Structures are given as C-alpha cells and as structure tokens.
PDB file of C-alpha atoms in Angstrom:
ATOM      1  CA  MET W   1     110.205  96.027 -83.731  1.00 64.00           C
ATOM      2  CA  THR W   2     109.284  93.619 -80.948  1.00 64.00           C
ATOM      3  CA  PRO W   3     109.998  89.971 -81.725  1.00 63.00           C
ATOM      4  CA  VAL W   4     107.038  87.584 -81.794  1.00 58.00           C
ATOM      5  CA  THR W   5     107.291  84.963 -79.078  1.00 62.00           C
ATOM      6  CA  SER W   6     105.426  81.686 -78.711  1.00 62.00           C
ATOM      7  CA  ARG W   7     103.270  83.403 -76.057  1.00 69.00           C
ATOM      8  CA  ASP W   8     102.075  85.878 -78.690  1.00 71.00           C
ATOM      9  CA  ARG W   9     101.011  83.173 -81.109  1.00 83.00           C
ATOM     10  CA  PRO W  10      97.457  81.868 -80.890  1.00 86.00           C
ATOM     11  CA  THR W  11      97.112  78.403 -79.427  1.00 93.00           C
ATOM     12  CA  ARG W  12      95.669  75.503 -81.375  1.00 93.00           C
ATOM     13  CA  ARG W  13      92.418  75.877 -79.404  1.00 95.00           C
ATOM     14  CA  GLN W  14      92.235  79.599 -80.209  1.00 96.00           C
ATOM     15  CA  LEU W  15      92.851  78.903 -83.901  1.00 95.00           C
ATOM     16  CA  THR W  16      90.189  76.179 -83.910  1.00 96.00           C
ATOM     17  CA  ASN W  17      87.723  78.584 -82.292  1.00 96.00           C
ATOM     18  CA  GLN W  18      88.616  81.264 -84.854  1.00 97.00           C
ATOM     19  CA  ILE W  19      87.878  78.789 -87.657  1.00 96.00           C
ATOM     20  CA  LYS W  20      84.523  77.825 -86.118  1.00 96.00           C
ATOM     21  CA  ASP W  21      83.616  81.497 -85.619  1.00 97.00           C
ATOM     22  CA  SER W  22      84.621  82.272 -89.206  1.00 97.00           C
ATOM     23  CA  LEU W  23      82.483  79.418 -90.515  1.00 96.00           C
ATOM     24  CA  ARG W  24      79.510  80.754 -88.547  1.00 96.00           C
ATOM     25  CA  ASP W  25      80.154  84.253 -89.915  1.00 97.00           C
ATOM     26  CA  LEU W  26      80.387  82.817 -93.433  1.00 97.00           C
ATOM     27  CA  ARG W  27      77.118  80.929 -92.969  1.00 96.00           C
ATOM     28  CA  ASN W  28      75.422  84.131 -91.835  1.00 97.00           C
ATOM     29  CA  GLN W  29      76.865  86.145 -94.702  1.00 97.00           C
ATOM     30  CA  LEU W  30      75.837  83.557 -97.291  1.00 96.00           C
ATOM     31  CA  SER W  31      72.379  83.427 -95.743  1.00 95.00           C
ATOM     32  CA  MET W  32      72.075  87.205 -96.151  1.00 96.00           C
ATOM     33  CA  LEU W  33      73.270  86.953 -99.755  1.00 97.00           C
ATOM     34  CA  ASN W  34      70.756  84.178-100.446  1.00 96.00           C
ATOM     35  CA  ARG W  35      67.951  86.276 -98.932  1.00 96.00           C
ATOM     36  CA  GLN W  36      68.886  89.147-101.248  1.00 97.00           C
ATOM     37  CA  VAL W  37      69.007  86.850-104.279  1.00 97.00           C
ATOM     38  CA  GLY W  38      65.685  85.297-103.274  1.00 96.00           C
ATOM     39  CA  ALA W  39      64.116  88.747-102.880  1.00 96.00           C
ATOM     40  CA  HIS W  40      65.308  89.764-106.366  1.00 96.00           C
ATOM     41  CA  LEU W  41      63.850  86.567-107.823  1.00 95.00           C
ATOM     42  CA  ASP W  42      60.715  86.524-105.655  1.00 95.00           C
ATOM     43  CA  LEU W  43      61.721  83.111-104.256  1.00 95.00           C
ATOM     44  CA  LYS W  44      61.516  81.887-100.687  1.00 95.00           C
ATOM     45  CA  GLU W  45      64.840  80.765 -99.211  1.00 94.00           C
ATOM     46  CA  VAL W  46      63.759  77.130 -99.146  1.00 96.00           C
ATOM     47  CA  ASP W  47      62.693  77.390-102.807  1.00 96.00           C
ATOM     48  CA  LEU W  48      66.088  78.823-103.719  1.00 96.00           C
ATOM     49  CA  ASP W  49      67.818  76.013-101.795  1.00 95.00           C
ATOM     50  CA  CYS W  50      65.794  73.369-103.641  1.00 97.00           C
ATOM     51  CA  LEU W  51      66.409  75.058-106.988  1.00 96.00           C
ATOM     52  CA  ASP W  52      70.142  74.989-106.278  1.00 95.00           C
ATOM     53  CA  LEU W  53      70.005  71.279-105.444  1.00 96.00           C
ATOM     54  CA  ILE W  54      68.089  70.513-108.637  1.00 97.00           C
ATOM     55  CA  SER W  55      70.508  72.622-110.685  1.00 95.00           C
ATOM     56  CA  ARG W  56      73.595  71.000-109.204  1.00 95.00           C
ATOM     57  CA  HIS W  57      72.424  67.395-108.790  1.00 95.00           C
ATOM     58  CA  GLY W  58      69.522  67.017-111.211  1.00 88.00           C
ATOM     59  CA  PRO W  59      67.658  65.607-112.749  1.00 92.00           C
ATOM     60  CA  LEU W  60      66.294  64.312-109.446  1.00 93.00           C
ATOM     61  CA  SER W  61      63.126  62.635-108.297  1.00 93.00           C
ATOM     62  CA  PRO W  62      61.031  64.627-105.817  1.00 95.00           C
ATOM     63  CA  THR W  63      61.840  62.004-103.166  1.00 93.00           C
ATOM     64  CA  ALA W  64      65.587  62.303-103.772  1.00 95.00           C
ATOM     65  CA  LEU W  65      65.310  66.091-103.601  1.00 96.00           C
ATOM     66  CA  ALA W  66      63.350  65.930-100.332  1.00 95.00           C
ATOM     67  CA  ARG W  67      66.040  63.665 -98.883  1.00 92.00           C
ATOM     68  CA  ARG W  68      68.880  65.979 -99.990  1.00 93.00           C
ATOM     69  CA  ALA W  69      67.055  69.047 -98.688  1.00 94.00           C
ATOM     70  CA  GLY W  70      66.032  67.377 -95.426  1.00 91.00           C
ATOM     71  CA  LEU W  71      62.376  68.195 -96.056  1.00 93.00           C
ATOM     72  CA  HIS W  72      59.176  66.183 -95.745  1.00 91.00           C
ATOM     73  CA  PRO W  73      57.824  65.057 -99.142  1.00 90.00           C
ATOM     74  CA  ALA W  74      54.519  66.870 -98.505  1.00 91.00           C
ATOM     75  CA  THR W  75      56.444  70.121 -98.001  1.00 93.00           C
ATOM     76  CA  MET W  76      58.336  69.427-101.212  1.00 94.00           C
ATOM     77  CA  THR W  77      55.100  69.350-103.249  1.00 94.00           C
ATOM     78  CA  GLY W  78      54.332  73.003-102.451  1.00 95.00           C
ATOM     79  CA  ILE W  79      57.895  74.072-103.204  1.00 97.00           C
ATOM     80  CA  LEU W  80      57.897  72.249-106.548  1.00 97.00           C
ATOM     81  CA  ASP W  81      54.511  73.704-107.467  1.00 96.00           C
ATOM     82  CA  ARG W  82      55.853  77.242-106.849  1.00 96.00           C
ATOM     83  CA  LEU W  83      59.086  76.598-108.777  1.00 97.00           C
ATOM     84  CA  GLU W  84      57.242  75.060-111.715  1.00 97.00           C
ATOM     85  CA  ARG W  85      54.602  77.841-111.875  1.00 96.00           C
ATOM     86  CA  ALA W  86      57.352  80.477-111.906  1.00 95.00           C
ATOM     87  CA  GLY W  87      59.207  78.710-114.738  1.00 95.00           C
ATOM     88  CA  TRP W  88      62.253  77.595-112.738  1.00 96.00           C
ATOM     89  CA  ILE W  89      61.889  73.839-113.132  1.00 97.00           C
ATOM     90  CA  ALA W  90      60.182  71.237-115.282  1.00 96.00           C
ATOM     91  CA  ARG W  91      58.605  68.034-114.019  1.00 95.00           C
ATOM     92  CA  GLU W  92      59.145  65.310-116.575  1.00 93.00           C
ATOM     93  CA  ARG W  93      58.126  61.687-116.798  1.00 89.00           C
ATOM     94  CA  ASP W  94      61.058  59.329-116.399  1.00 76.00           C
ATOM     95  CA  PRO W  95      61.442  57.466-119.715  1.00 79.00           C
ATOM     96  CA  ALA W  96      62.531  54.328-117.830  1.00 79.00           C
ATOM     97  CA  ASP W  97      59.453  54.373-115.575  1.00 81.00           C
ATOM     98  CA  ARG W  98      56.493  56.415-116.836  1.00 80.00           C
ATOM     99  CA  ARG W  99      55.037  56.541-113.302  1.00 84.00           C
ATOM    100  CA  ALA W 100      58.145  58.292-111.976  1.00 88.00           C
ATOM    101  CA  VAL W 101      58.763  62.031-112.246  1.00 92.00           C
ATOM    102  CA  THR W 102      62.131  63.765-112.534  1.00 94.00           C
ATOM    103  CA  LEU W 103      62.860  67.400-111.841  1.00 96.00           C
ATOM    104  CA  ARG W 104      65.039  69.478-114.112  1.00 95.00           C
ATOM    105  CA  ALA W 105      66.114  73.103-113.737  1.00 95.00           C
ATOM    106  CA  LEU W 106      65.381  75.268-116.751  1.00 94.00           C
ATOM    107  CA  PRO W 107      68.616  76.806-118.067  1.00 90.00           C
ATOM    108  CA  ASP W 108      67.222  80.194-119.137  1.00 87.00           C
ATOM    109  CA  ARG W 109      66.154  81.006-115.591  1.00 88.00           C
ATOM    110  CA  GLY W 110      69.443  79.598-114.255  1.00 86.00           C
ATOM    111  CA  ARG W 111      71.347  82.356-116.032  1.00 89.00           C
ATOM    112  CA  GLU W 112      69.258  84.861-114.096  1.00 90.00           C
ATOM    113  CA  VAL W 113      70.343  83.293-110.795  1.00 93.00           C
ATOM    114  CA  PHE W 114      73.966  83.074-111.927  1.00 92.00           C
ATOM    115  CA  GLY W 115      73.957  86.797-112.710  1.00 94.00           C
ATOM    116  CA  LEU W 116      72.865  87.660-109.171  1.00 96.00           C
ATOM    117  CA  TYR W 117      75.679  85.578-107.708  1.00 96.00           C
ATOM    118  CA  ALA W 118      78.266  86.996-110.143  1.00 97.00           C
ATOM    119  CA  GLY W 119      79.692  89.394-107.550  1.00 96.00           C
ATOM    120  CA  MET W 120      80.308  86.609-105.045  1.00 97.00           C
ATOM    121  CA  ASN W 121      81.619  84.224-107.699  1.00 97.00           C
ATOM    122  CA  GLY W 122      84.045  86.866-108.946  1.00 97.00           C
ATOM    123  CA  ALA W 123      85.180  87.641-105.406  1.00 97.00           C
ATOM    124  CA  MET W 124      85.774  83.928-104.780  1.00 98.00           C
ATOM    125  CA  ASP W 125      87.798  83.634-108.002  1.00 98.00           C
ATOM    126  CA  ASP W 126      89.944  86.591-106.893  1.00 98.00           C
ATOM    127  CA  LEU W 127      90.340  85.128-103.416  1.00 97.00           C
ATOM    128  CA  CYS W 128      91.366  81.699-104.732  1.00 98.00           C
ATOM    129  CA  ALA W 129      93.878  83.313-107.100  1.00 98.00           C
ATOM    130  CA  GLY W 130      95.902  84.277-104.016  1.00 98.00           C
ATOM    131  CA  TYR W 131      96.503  80.633-103.067  1.00 98.00           C
ATOM    132  CA  ASP W 132      98.783  78.092-104.688  1.00 98.00           C
ATOM    133  CA  GLU W 133      97.534  74.685-105.821  1.00 98.00           C
ATOM    134  CA  GLU W 134      98.538  72.869-102.628  1.00 98.00           C
ATOM    135  CA  GLN W 135      96.799  75.460-100.485  1.00 98.00           C
ATOM    136  CA  LEU W 136      93.671  75.183-102.626  1.00 98.00           C
ATOM    137  CA  LYS W 137      93.742  71.393-102.216  1.00 98.00           C
ATOM    138  CA  LEU W 138      93.966  71.845 -98.449  1.00 98.00           C
ATOM    139  CA  LEU W 139      91.088  74.339 -98.407  1.00 98.00           C
ATOM    140  CA  ALA W 140      88.935  72.144-100.663  1.00 98.00           C
ATOM    141  CA  ASP W 141      89.607  69.143 -98.414  1.00 98.00           C
ATOM    142  CA  PHE W 142      88.778  71.134 -95.270  1.00 98.00           C
ATOM    143  CA  LEU W 143      85.508  72.419 -96.725  1.00 97.00           C
ATOM    144  CA  ARG W 144      84.488  68.965 -97.992  1.00 97.00           C
ATOM    145  CA  ARG W 145      85.245  67.415 -94.610  1.00 97.00           C
ATOM    146  CA  SER W 146      83.411  70.255 -92.831  1.00 97.00           C
ATOM    147  CA  THR W 147      80.384  69.627 -95.051  1.00 95.00           C
ATOM    148  CA  ASP W 148      80.559  65.903 -94.251  1.00 96.00           C
ATOM    149  CA  ALA W 149      80.768  66.684 -90.521  1.00 96.00           C
ATOM    150  CA  GLY W 150      77.715  68.935 -90.835  1.00 94.00           C
ATOM    151  CA  ALA W 151      75.775  66.220 -92.663  1.00 92.00           C
ATOM    152  CA  ASP W 152      76.719  63.687 -89.991  1.00 95.00           C
ATOM    153  CA  ALA W 153      75.664  66.044 -87.178  1.00 95.00           C
ATOM    154  CA  THR W 154      72.376  66.719 -89.002  1.00 90.00           C
ATOM    155  CA  ASP W 155      71.680  63.001 -89.439  1.00 89.00           C
ATOM    156  CA  LYS W 156      72.400  62.300 -85.755  1.00 93.00           C
ATOM    157  CA  LEU W 157      70.149  65.141 -84.624  1.00 91.00           C
ATOM    158  CA  ALA W 158      67.364  64.024 -86.963  1.00 87.00           C
ATOM    159  CA  ALA W 159      67.643  60.452 -85.610  1.00 89.00           C
ATOM    160  CA  ARG W 160      67.046  61.761 -82.076  1.00 91.00           C
ATOM    161  CA  GLY W 161      63.641  62.918 -83.282  1.00 74.00           C
TER     162      GLY W 161
END
C-alpha cells in the first residue's frame, strides 16, 4: 500500500470548490425532486415553494409571504388563488385586524405532500444517523450559514435592480 502524502491530499481551495460543487448538485437534485412532487400534486414549482413557506412559517400575511418568497405581491395573488382553489391553503381574517388576511396551510393536504417527500426524509434520517452529535452540529451550522450567505447575496443582487 502506498502511503498518502500531503501532495495527495486535496488543498483547502480544492475542498472549498468540492463543497460549492456539491451544493450546486444538491440544489439541482432537490429541484428535480420538487418538480416531481409538483407534477404529482399538479402544482407549479413556485406554488409548491409558497406552500412550503406557509406550512413552515405560517400563518403569514400575503405580504410577508411575498417578502419571504422574493415575489411581487401581484404575482402572489395568482399563486394564492390557485392554492386556495385546490384546497391547499385557507385565507382567514386576522382576529386582531379584520381588514388583514392570514394564510394557513390545510393539514389534510399537507400529509399528501409529506408522503411524497417520505423517501427523501427517510434517506436524510439514515444519512444523519451516520454522524455523531458534534458532527451534526457542525453540519447544521454550515447549512444555516450557507443559507444566510445565499439570502445576503440575493438581497444584494435585488438591490442592484
């Protein structure tokens, strides 16, 4: 067996590039999964994205949802109309301000979505089982910070107009 030398080890730059490439591959793979889920549910990708945001962060106002999704409020109206017609969400009057509307995901339909993601969720559970708690903390921190970096880059690009 040939010993591994420092020349054989990837450099920090190579490792960083591998991570960036892997994140791009992951984004593409998740996009393909989301397209498949959307096709099974007869939902456009943007509708599925908004449904996920409502499910995870709701109840939300339409304005708050548009901000989180990075969409124009006029675009949001069409998305919400489609989601409501198909029975995915409910628009409800805010008890604190009867003029305001909040959006809530309907749980029965949510189970349908969860079932389509069950394969990926199970695979992620199996994958995470191979890491100890400290490694999981490191991975969770990296992903959170990567998400924050993406949000910052998005905000800066949007500000450029």
